[in-house]
Coordinates of C-alpha atoms in Angstrom, one line a residue:
Chain W
M238 CA -20.9 43.0 8.2
V239 CA -20.1 39.6 7.4
K240 CA -18.7 37.6 10.5
K241 CA -15.6 36.0 10.0
E242 CA -16.0 32.6 11.7
R243 CA -19.7 30.8 11.1
N244 CA -20.7 28.0 12.7
R245 CA -21.9 25.0 11.3
Y246 CA -23.9 22.1 12.7
I247 CA -23.2 18.7 11.6
V248 CA -25.7 15.9 12.5
F249 CA -24.7 12.5 12.6
K250 CA -25.8 8.9 13.6
L251 CA -24.0 6.3 15.6
Y252 CA -24.5 2.5 14.4
S253 CA -23.5 0.3 17.2
S254 CA -24.8 -2.9 18.8
N255 CA -23.7 -1.3 22.2
D256 CA -25.2 1.5 24.3
I257 CA -23.2 4.6 23.9
S258 CA -23.0 7.3 26.5
K259 CA -22.5 11.2 25.8
E260 CA -19.2 11.2 28.2
N261 CA -17.7 8.7 26.3
L262 CA -18.8 10.1 23.0
I263 CA -17.4 13.6 23.9
K264 CA -14.1 12.0 25.1
D265 CA -13.2 10.1 22.1
M266 CA -14.3 12.8 19.6
W267 CA -11.9 14.9 21.2
R268 CA -9.2 12.2 21.2
N269 CA -9.8 11.7 17.6
L270 CA -9.8 15.3 16.7
L271 CA -6.2 15.5 18.6
T272 CA -5.1 12.6 17.2
I273 CA -5.7 13.3 13.6
Y274 CA -5.4 17.1 13.5
G275 CA -3.1 18.0 16.7
E276 CA -4.0 20.5 19.2
Y277 CA -3.3 23.4 16.8
G278 CA -5.8 22.2 14.4
A279 CA -8.6 21.3 16.9
S280 CA -8.2 25.0 18.3
K281 CA -9.0 26.0 15.0
T282 CA -12.1 24.0 14.9
N283 CA -14.3 25.4 17.6
F284 CA -15.6 21.8 18.2
W285 CA -18.5 21.0 20.8
L286 CA -20.9 18.2 21.1
I287 CA -24.2 20.2 21.1
E288 CA -26.5 17.3 21.8
Y289 CA -26.8 13.5 21.6
D290 CA -29.5 11.3 22.0
E291 CA -28.7 8.0 23.6
E292 CA -31.7 6.1 22.7
T293 CA -31.7 7.2 18.7
K294 CA -27.9 7.5 18.7
K295 CA -28.1 10.8 17.0
G296 CA -26.3 14.0 17.7
I297 CA -24.9 17.3 16.7
V298 CA -21.9 18.7 16.6
R299 CA -20.5 22.1 16.0
C300 CA -17.6 23.5 14.3
T301 CA -16.5 26.6 12.0
H302 CA -17.5 26.6 8.4
T303 CA -14.0 26.5 7.4
T304 CA -13.7 23.2 9.3
V305 CA -16.6 21.2 8.2
N306 CA -14.3 19.0 6.1
M307 CA -11.9 18.6 8.6
M308 CA -14.7 17.2 11.0
R309 CA -15.7 14.8 8.4
T310 CA -12.8 13.3 8.3
V311 CA -12.7 12.9 12.0
L312 CA -16.0 11.4 12.1
A313 CA -15.6 9.1 9.2
L314 CA -12.2 8.0 11.0
T315 CA -13.8 7.1 14.2
T316 CA -13.7 3.6 14.7
K317 CA -14.8 2.7 18.4
I318 CA -16.3 4.7 21.1
A319 CA -15.5 3.4 24.7
E320 CA -14.2 0.1 23.0
A321 CA -17.3 -0.5 21.1
P322 CA -17.1 -0.7 17.3
V323 CA -19.5 2.2 15.4
I324 CA -20.1 3.7 12.4
V325 CA -20.4 7.4 12.3
K326 CA -22.9 8.3 9.4
I327 CA -23.4 12.1 8.7
L328 CA -27.1 13.0 8.0
G329 CA -26.4 16.9 7.2
V330 CA -24.7 20.1 7.8
S331 CA -26.6 23.1 8.5
G332 CA -25.9 26.9 9.7
T333 CA -28.0 26.9 12.8
I334 CA -29.2 24.4 15.3
K335 CA -32.6 24.8 14.7
T336 CA -32.3 23.9 10.5
A337 CA -30.1 21.0 11.7
K338 CA -32.9 19.8 13.9
E339 CA -35.9 20.0 11.4
K340 CA -34.1 18.6 8.5
F341 CA -31.9 15.7 10.0
Y342 CA -32.6 15.1 13.5
Chain Y
M130 CA -30.4 10.3 -7.9
K131 CA -26.8 9.8 -7.8
K132 CA -25.8 6.0 -7.3
Y133 CA -23.1 5.3 -5.0
V134 CA -21.0 2.4 -5.2
D135 CA -18.5 0.4 -2.8
M136 CA -16.5 -1.5 -4.7
Y137 CA -15.3 -3.8 -2.2
V138 CA -17.3 -5.4 0.7
N139 CA -15.8 -8.7 1.6
Q140 CA -18.0 -11.7 2.1
T141 CA -17.2 -11.9 5.4
V142 CA -19.1 -8.9 6.1
F143 CA -22.3 -11.0 5.7
Q144 CA -21.3 -13.5 8.5
P145 CA -23.1 -14.9 10.6
K146 CA -25.7 -16.0 7.5
E147 CA -28.6 -14.8 9.8
Q148 CA -27.4 -11.4 10.2
I149 CA -27.5 -11.0 6.2
D150 CA -30.8 -9.2 6.5
K151 CA -29.7 -6.8 9.1
I152 CA -26.4 -6.1 7.6
L153 CA -27.8 -5.4 3.9
E154 CA -30.5 -2.9 5.7
I155 CA -27.3 -0.9 7.5
I156 CA -25.6 -0.8 3.9
S157 CA -29.0 0.5 2.5
E158 CA -29.2 3.0 5.1
L159 CA -25.5 4.1 4.6
G160 CA -26.9 5.1 1.3
F161 CA -25.0 2.7 -1.3
S162 CA -26.9 1.8 -4.2
V163 CA -24.4 -0.7 -5.6
I164 CA -21.9 -2.8 -4.1
C165 CA -19.2 -5.5 -5.3
V166 CA -18.9 -8.5 -3.2
S167 CA -15.6 -9.5 -3.0
L168 CA -15.6 -13.5 -2.9
D169 CA -13.2 -16.4 -2.3
V170 CA -11.8 -17.7 -5.5
K171 CA -12.7 -21.2 -4.3
D172 CA -16.6 -20.9 -3.0
R173 CA -17.5 -18.0 -5.5
R174 CA -21.2 -19.4 -5.9
Y175 CA -21.8 -20.6 -2.1
I176 CA -22.8 -17.1 -0.5
F177 CA -23.2 -14.6 -3.3
E178 CA -26.6 -15.8 -4.8
E179 CA -28.4 -15.9 -1.4
I180 CA -27.0 -12.1 -0.8
K181 CA -28.2 -11.3 -4.0
K182 CA -31.4 -12.3 -3.8
K183 CA -32.1 -10.7 -0.2
A184 CA -30.6 -7.6 -1.7
E185 CA -33.1 -7.1 -3.8
N186 CA -35.5 -6.3 -0.9
F187 CA -33.3 -3.2 -0.4
N188 CA -33.0 -1.9 -3.7
L189 CA -29.1 -3.0 -3.9
E190 CA -27.3 -4.1 -6.7
L191 CA -24.8 -6.7 -6.0
Y192 CA -21.7 -7.5 -8.4
R193 CA -19.1 -10.3 -7.7
R194 CA -15.6 -9.2 -7.3
I195 CA -12.4 -11.7 -7.4
D196 CA -9.2 -10.4 -6.2
L197 CA -6.1 -12.2 -7.4
S198 CA -2.8 -12.3 -5.5
P199 CA -0.5 -13.9 -7.8
K200 CA 2.7 -15.0 -7.0
N201 CA 4.9 -13.9 -10.3
V202 CA 3.6 -12.6 -13.6
E203 CA 3.0 -16.0 -15.1
D204 CA 0.6 -16.8 -12.4
L205 CA -1.0 -13.8 -13.3
K206 CA -1.4 -15.0 -17.0
N207 CA -3.1 -17.9 -15.6
K208 CA -5.5 -16.4 -13.2
L209 CA -6.6 -13.9 -15.7
R210 CA -7.3 -16.3 -18.2
Q211 CA -9.3 -18.7 -15.4
F212 CA -11.3 -15.7 -13.8
R213 CA -11.7 -12.9 -16.4
R214 CA -15.2 -14.3 -17.5
K215 CA -16.7 -15.3 -14.1
C216 CA -16.8 -11.9 -12.3
E217 CA -17.8 -8.4 -13.3
I218 CA -14.8 -7.2 -11.4
L219 CA -11.4 -8.5 -11.3
S220 CA -8.4 -6.9 -9.2
V221 CA -4.9 -7.5 -8.9
K222 CA -2.8 -7.2 -5.6
C223 CA 0.1 -5.5 -6.8
V224 CA 2.7 -7.1 -4.0
E225 CA 5.6 -7.0 -6.6
K226 CA 6.7 -4.2 -8.9
K227 CA 6.8 -6.8 -11.9
I228 CA 3.1 -7.6 -10.9
C229 CA 1.9 -4.5 -10.7
T230 CA 3.6 -3.3 -14.1
W231 CA 1.7 -6.1 -16.0
A232 CA -1.5 -5.8 -14.5
A233 CA -1.6 -2.2 -15.2
R234 CA -1.6 -2.7 -18.9
D235 CA -3.4 -5.5 -19.2
R236 CA -6.9 -4.5 -20.2
R237 CA -8.5 -7.8 -18.4
V238 CA -7.6 -5.9 -15.0
D239 CA -9.8 -3.7 -13.8
I240 CA -8.6 -2.5 -10.3
L241 CA -4.9 -2.5 -9.0
N242 CA -5.2 -3.1 -5.2
F243 CA -2.3 -2.3 -2.7
P244 CA -3.5 -4.1 0.2
S245 CA -0.7 -2.2 2.6
F246 CA 1.3 0.4 2.9
E247 CA 4.5 -1.3 1.8
Y248 CA 3.4 -1.9 -1.7
L249 CA 2.4 1.8 -2.4
K250 CA 5.9 2.2 -3.6
N251 CA 5.1 0.0 -6.3
F252 CA 3.0 2.7 -8.4
T253 CA 5.2 4.9 -10.0
E254 CA 4.7 7.2 -12.9
S255 CA 5.9 4.7 -15.4
T256 CA 3.0 2.5 -13.8
A257 CA 0.7 5.3 -13.9
N258 CA 1.1 5.7 -17.7
L259 CA 0.7 2.0 -18.4
A260 CA -2.3 1.9 -16.2
V261 CA -3.8 4.9 -18.7
E262 CA -3.2 2.7 -21.9
G263 CA -4.9 -0.2 -20.1
E264 CA -7.6 1.5 -18.6
T265 CA -7.0 0.5 -15.3
A266 CA -8.2 2.1 -12.1
I267 CA -6.0 2.2 -8.4
E268 CA -8.2 1.4 -5.4
I269 CA -8.0 3.2 -2.1
W270 CA -8.8 1.1 0.8
F271 CA -10.3 3.1 3.7
K272 CA -10.1 0.4 5.9
Q273 CA -6.3 0.7 6.1
F274 CA -6.6 4.4 7.6
L275 CA -8.7 3.0 10.4
G276 CA -6.4 0.3 11.6
V277 CA -3.2 1.9 12.0
R278 CA -2.2 5.2 14.4
G279 CA 0.5 7.8 15.1
I280 CA 3.2 7.4 12.9
K281 CA 2.2 4.7 10.7
R282 CA -0.9 6.3 9.7
A283 CA 1.0 9.6 8.7
R284 CA 3.3 7.6 6.9
L285 CA 0.5 5.7 5.0
I286 CA -1.3 9.3 4.7
A287 CA 2.0 10.5 2.9
E288 CA 2.7 7.8 0.9
T289 CA -1.3 7.4 -0.4
R290 CA -1.2 10.8 -1.2
R291 CA 1.8 10.6 -3.3
V292 CA 0.1 7.7 -5.3
A293 CA -2.9 10.0 -5.7
K294 CA -1.0 13.0 -7.3
I295 CA 0.8 10.9 -9.5
A296 CA -2.4 9.2 -10.5
L297 CA -4.3 12.9 -11.0
E298 CA -1.6 14.1 -12.7
K299 CA -1.6 11.0 -15.2
G300 CA -5.2 10.7 -15.6
V301 CA -5.1 7.6 -13.9
K302 CA -8.8 6.7 -12.5
I303 CA -9.1 6.5 -8.9
V304 CA -11.5 4.5 -7.1
I305 CA -12.2 4.8 -3.0
D306 CA -13.7 2.2 -1.3
S307 CA -14.5 0.9 2.1
G308 CA -12.2 -2.3 1.9
A309 CA -14.4 -4.0 4.7
G310 CA -13.8 -7.3 6.1
N311 CA -16.8 -6.4 8.6
I312 CA -19.7 -4.1 8.7
F313 CA -18.0 -1.9 11.5
E314 CA -15.3 -0.9 8.6
M315 CA -17.9 0.8 6.3
R316 CA -18.6 3.8 5.9
A317 CA -21.0 6.0 4.3
P318 CA -20.4 7.3 0.9
R319 CA -19.8 11.1 1.6
E320 CA -17.4 9.6 4.4
L321 CA -15.5 7.5 2.2
G322 CA -15.0 10.6 0.1
A323 CA -13.8 12.6 3.2
L324 CA -10.8 10.7 2.8
G325 CA -10.0 12.9 -0.1
Y326 CA -9.2 15.7 2.0
L327 CA -6.5 14.2 3.8
L328 CA -5.2 13.3 0.7
D329 CA -5.5 16.6 -1.2
I330 CA -7.9 15.0 -3.9
P331 CA -10.2 17.7 -5.2
E332 CA -13.9 17.6 -4.4
K333 CA -14.7 16.8 -8.0
H334 CA -12.6 13.6 -8.1
M335 CA -13.7 12.6 -4.8
E336 CA -17.3 12.4 -6.3
L337 CA -16.1 10.5 -9.1
A338 CA -14.0 8.2 -7.1
I339 CA -17.1 7.1 -5.3
S340 CA -19.6 7.0 -8.0
E341 CA -19.0 7.3 -11.4
T342 CA -15.5 5.6 -12.1
P343 CA -17.1 2.5 -10.0
L344 CA -20.3 2.4 -12.2
N345 CA -18.3 2.9 -15.6
I346 CA -16.2 0.3 -14.8
I347 CA -18.9 -1.9 -13.9
K348 CA -21.1 -1.0 -16.9
T349 CA -18.1 -1.6 -19.6
N350 CA -17.7 -5.1 -17.7
L351 CA -21.4 -6.1 -17.7
C352 CA -21.3 -5.3 -21.8
K353 CA -17.8 -7.4 -22.1
L354 CA -19.5 -10.3 -20.2
S355 CA -22.8 -10.6 -22.4
P356 CA -22.9 -13.2 -25.0
N357 CA -23.5 -10.6 -27.8
F358 CA -20.1 -8.9 -26.8
V359 CA -17.4 -9.1 -29.8
L360 CA -14.7 -6.6 -29.6
P361 CA -14.9 -3.1 -27.7
G362 CA -17.2 -1.3 -30.2
V363 CA -18.6 -4.1 -31.7
E364 CA -21.3 -6.4 -30.8
I365 CA -24.2 -8.7 -32.4
V366 CA -27.5 -6.9 -32.7
D367 CA -29.4 -9.1 -34.1
M368 CA -29.2 -12.7 -35.5
E369 CA -30.0 -13.5 -39.2
E370 CA -29.8 -17.2 -38.8
E371 CA -33.9 -17.4 -39.1
N372 CA -34.2 -15.7 -42.4
W373 CA -30.8 -17.3 -43.8
L374 CA -32.5 -20.4 -43.2
K375 CA -36.0 -19.8 -44.8
K376 CA -34.0 -18.5 -48.0
K377 CA -32.2 -21.5 -48.2
E378 CA -35.8 -23.5 -48.2
T379 CA -37.2 -21.0 -51.0
D380 CA -34.0 -21.2 -53.1
T381 CA -34.5 -25.3 -53.1

């Protein structure tokens, strides 16, 4: 039987002249998600920051397969993390963490 | 491989001058192949040639863009006459309904730009009909959505959605670009396209808005700017001057 809700893993890279910590990243991503889609919308995404490497500034976020586009918008509309200006670039989307890491990380 | 275009990158993005290489590298990493640099009307050549030369190292194509901000329709006509043949892309800031209507139907104008939320109301169904005739595209700046929050952003999304809906219904070309004034306002092509999800633009049209539509505009204008261009569909293929001179000599 096909699972109703499947996860997707979005690999992203940050471009910023400042160092960005994992805590600040989580905080600001949640804030953006809640600002744009509200609590109800955010509840549907199953959003979580799986991994973030502070050196390479690459990370993986989890969401459901139906909310990938919502997450794309949220990441695209992220302008600042801990007051530091950033560009978020999505490197790829995958169905498993393993493939996400192999292909894009 | 698909070519992605950012139709508006302000020349201020490349400041300070020492950072040009670094900035071009980021733009290239973001995935763009073509960018249009919006130049100041007064010093068009100053920085552009320098950036263009360096952009070749990053496989980036650069084109000139001029944004006209006319005071009235007469001013618009004068400026169009003055600048049309001096850049590849010409856009008009539609700050007034009359200007918007004139610009929409003028074939010399490539893009209708709405610099802020209040001016979006200038785009109506009748303007859309004229834009189809005049083959002008409308531009959506990603930057506008970055700078606002809360009610303002909600209203901006709603109004842009209305404009996009009219444009799609009437068949007006849509271009989505960053509108960046600094490098942190730029986004990767797919992220620019992601704006379409907020504006209810179908995925097919999102791809067109960041790739094919801007590329076609540039291609058409490059043809028009070539010295062999006479009229749309008519161009000089070969000059017969030499043969004509030879014939004249033999006749005498």
